[in-house]
Amino acid sequence: MDAFLINGKKQLSGKISVSGAKNAILPIMTATLLTEGKSILHNVPHINDFKMMSHLLRIIGARVEHENNTMKIDSSNAGYWEAPYELVSKMRASIYVLGPLLAKFNKASVAFPGGCAIGTRPVDLHLMAIEKLGANITIEHGYINANCPDGLVGAEITFPFISVGATANTLMAAVLAKGKSILNNIALEPEIDSLISFLNKMGAKIKHLHNNSLEIIGVDKLSPVEMTMIPDRIEAGTLLLSSAITKNSFTICNCEPQHLISLIEKMELAGCKFEISDGNITVFPAEMIKPVDITTEAYPGFPTDLQAQFMSYMTLANGKCQIKETIFPDRFMHIAELNRLGANIQINNGIAEVSGVKKLSGAEVMATDLRASAALVLAGLAAEGETTISRIYHIDRGYEKIEQKLNAIGADIKRIIQ
Ligand code: EPZ
């Protein structure tokens, strides 16, 4: 199994480029099932989640090519309407085929996704929404079996709380439904906006009614499109924090600063300064890191996907801070590993209390999930001596060649076989 061997405290400088957004591209890949013909997606990094999603689309009958960060998906011969457990259990985002399969083929059989390191990950909101659109749903032998012989019918759906995945799945189901749908209390993440842009480019009729409601007028047919994917705000945030934690100034390129306001505000409170110019952000790190409390929230609040990485940064702050995780309450698996690197973090009443230490010291640690592994890379870059991070297949799911990008600006990260 691959591991990272990191020699910490190297001088980092120069420019580092952000890749296309994993969580924007995954639903767009499944949205191509809504049409026939070849859709072309640009700025698509080579990460393992896309390999798994491509495999699932091929099982459904689509043709998928992915070369030099351009992905071509031809769903003309798609017709198999099942997403098998062996795939869904490895990647929760497989649930994103539910909406498109139902919309296109009036039936779908998707393995019930299990939990993962950050929580049980229920899909009750996905099912509530597609039932409102007229699907008959049964759950047996670990599969969600949905069908709508006469096709889906538009409806008004109000989500009881914000769900990125349920918003995406419902959008993809409603665009081919008969009549009008209204979605209330939708997720406002940039990845949802990019899915809406992609669907409207295909010929869907989706418009914002007011801040967090949408109107969708169902259409009979959608067409394949060509589009460039938005930059990954979580990778960009991870790289901003790698500059801050190592106290080395460098520039993050090809990102969308507008998507990172909540993180930048918290880093400014910690003492960082920024130079921002169309798509590039240069960080001027604080010499003395001030402790800053964060609470994760749905966009535009502080993203849960940057909570672990920010916690790594706060382990070296000059004082104490509190980190509250409101989206995935169990998302603290990185704490034990950070403490192995010399951090001082306690959990009291579900809140992480970080007491800053003078330094981190390299050690052997283990990645537990995608963003926890990114947090350990940041800590390893700042730690004295060698850090070995095992199970880095987690990081390969969502970051393209992260060690090559960081080594190109002066880091010393070796990929080793353990
Ligand atoms: C998406 O997951 C992202 N994944 C996650 O990123 C991200 O952390 C999350 O949104 C929140 O921003 C992808 O886009 C592929 P949710 P998703 O539905 O859609 C609960 C990463 O690291 N919930 O917004 O699964 C849920 O348990 C990943 O890239 C229900 O109870 O998140 C959570 O507590 C990790 N029932 C909260 O809602 C449901 O039917 C928000 O989940 C759906 C969700």
mmCIF file of N, CA, C and O in Angstrom, residues 133 136 163 177 202 207 215-216 242-243 322 325 372 414:
data_model
loop_
_atom_site.group_PDB
_atom_site.id
_atom_site.type_symbol
_atom_site.label_atom_id
_atom_site.label_comp_id
_atom_site.label_asym_id
_atom_site.label_seq_id
_atom_site.Cartn_x
_atom_site.Cartn_y
_atom_site.Cartn_z
ATOM 1 N N LEU A 133 -41.456 13.333 -6.677
ATOM 2 C CA LEU A 133 -41.527 13.478 -8.138
ATOM 3 C C LEU A 133 -42.247 12.294 -8.785
ATOM 4 O O LEU A 133 -42.315 12.193 -10.004
ATOM 5 N N ASN A 136 -41.866 5.252 -7.417
ATOM 6 C CA ASN A 136 -42.211 4.224 -6.421
ATOM 7 C C ASN A 136 -40.893 3.632 -5.942
ATOM 8 O O ASN A 136 -40.060 3.242 -6.774
ATOM 9 N N SER A 163 -28.711 19.814 1.856
ATOM 10 C CA SER A 163 -27.975 18.623 1.426
ATOM 11 C C SER A 163 -27.478 18.855 0.002
ATOM 12 O O SER A 163 -28.279 19.010 -0.933
ATOM 13 N N ALA A 177 -38.690 15.810 -15.927
ATOM 14 C CA ALA A 177 -40.031 15.470 -15.393
ATOM 15 C C ALA A 177 -41.097 16.254 -16.148
ATOM 16 O O ALA A 177 -40.806 17.312 -16.733
ATOM 17 N N MET A 202 -27.341 22.084 -21.464
ATOM 18 C CA MET A 202 -27.879 20.898 -22.154
ATOM 19 C C MET A 202 -29.285 21.164 -22.686
ATOM 20 O O MET A 202 -29.832 20.374 -23.451
ATOM 21 N N LYS A 207 -34.161 27.961 -13.059
ATOM 22 C CA LYS A 207 -33.802 29.341 -12.705
ATOM 23 C C LYS A 207 -33.959 29.541 -11.200
ATOM 24 O O LYS A 207 -34.785 28.868 -10.539
ATOM 25 N N GLU A 215 -36.742 27.107 -9.656
ATOM 26 C CA GLU A 215 -37.865 26.641 -10.477
ATOM 27 C C GLU A 215 -37.283 25.835 -11.636
ATOM 28 O O GLU A 215 -36.309 26.271 -12.284
ATOM 29 N N ILE A 216 -37.856 24.648 -11.874
ATOM 30 C CA ILE A 216 -37.393 23.804 -12.987
ATOM 31 C C ILE A 216 -38.603 23.479 -13.848
ATOM 32 O O ILE A 216 -39.594 22.934 -13.348
ATOM 33 N N SER A 242 -1.463 25.247 3.303
ATOM 34 C CA SER A 242 -0.094 24.682 3.305
ATOM 35 C C SER A 242 0.925 25.818 3.323
ATOM 36 O O SER A 242 1.991 25.710 3.925
ATOM 37 N N SER A 243 0.564 26.954 2.721
ATOM 38 C CA SER A 243 1.437 28.141 2.773
ATOM 39 C C SER A 243 1.459 28.702 4.195
ATOM 40 O O SER A 243 2.526 28.978 4.764
ATOM 41 N N GLN A 322 -11.464 26.797 19.403
ATOM 42 C CA GLN A 322 -12.467 25.737 19.371
ATOM 43 C C GLN A 322 -12.890 25.482 17.929
ATOM 44 O O GLN A 322 -13.072 26.429 17.156
ATOM 45 N N GLU A 325 -17.872 21.100 14.436
ATOM 46 C CA GLU A 325 -18.212 20.446 13.165
ATOM 47 C C GLU A 325 -19.705 20.157 13.175
ATOM 48 O O GLU A 325 -20.178 19.273 13.899
ATOM 49 N N ALA A 372 -8.858 14.245 5.972
ATOM 50 C CA ALA A 372 -7.954 13.992 7.097
ATOM 51 C C ALA A 372 -6.545 13.746 6.560
ATOM 52 O O ALA A 372 -5.564 14.226 7.130
ATOM 53 N N LYS A 414 8.062 11.870 -0.614
ATOM 54 C CA LYS A 414 8.291 10.681 -1.450
ATOM 55 C C LYS A 414 7.099 9.736 -1.306
ATOM 56 O O LYS A 414 6.595 9.510 -0.199
#
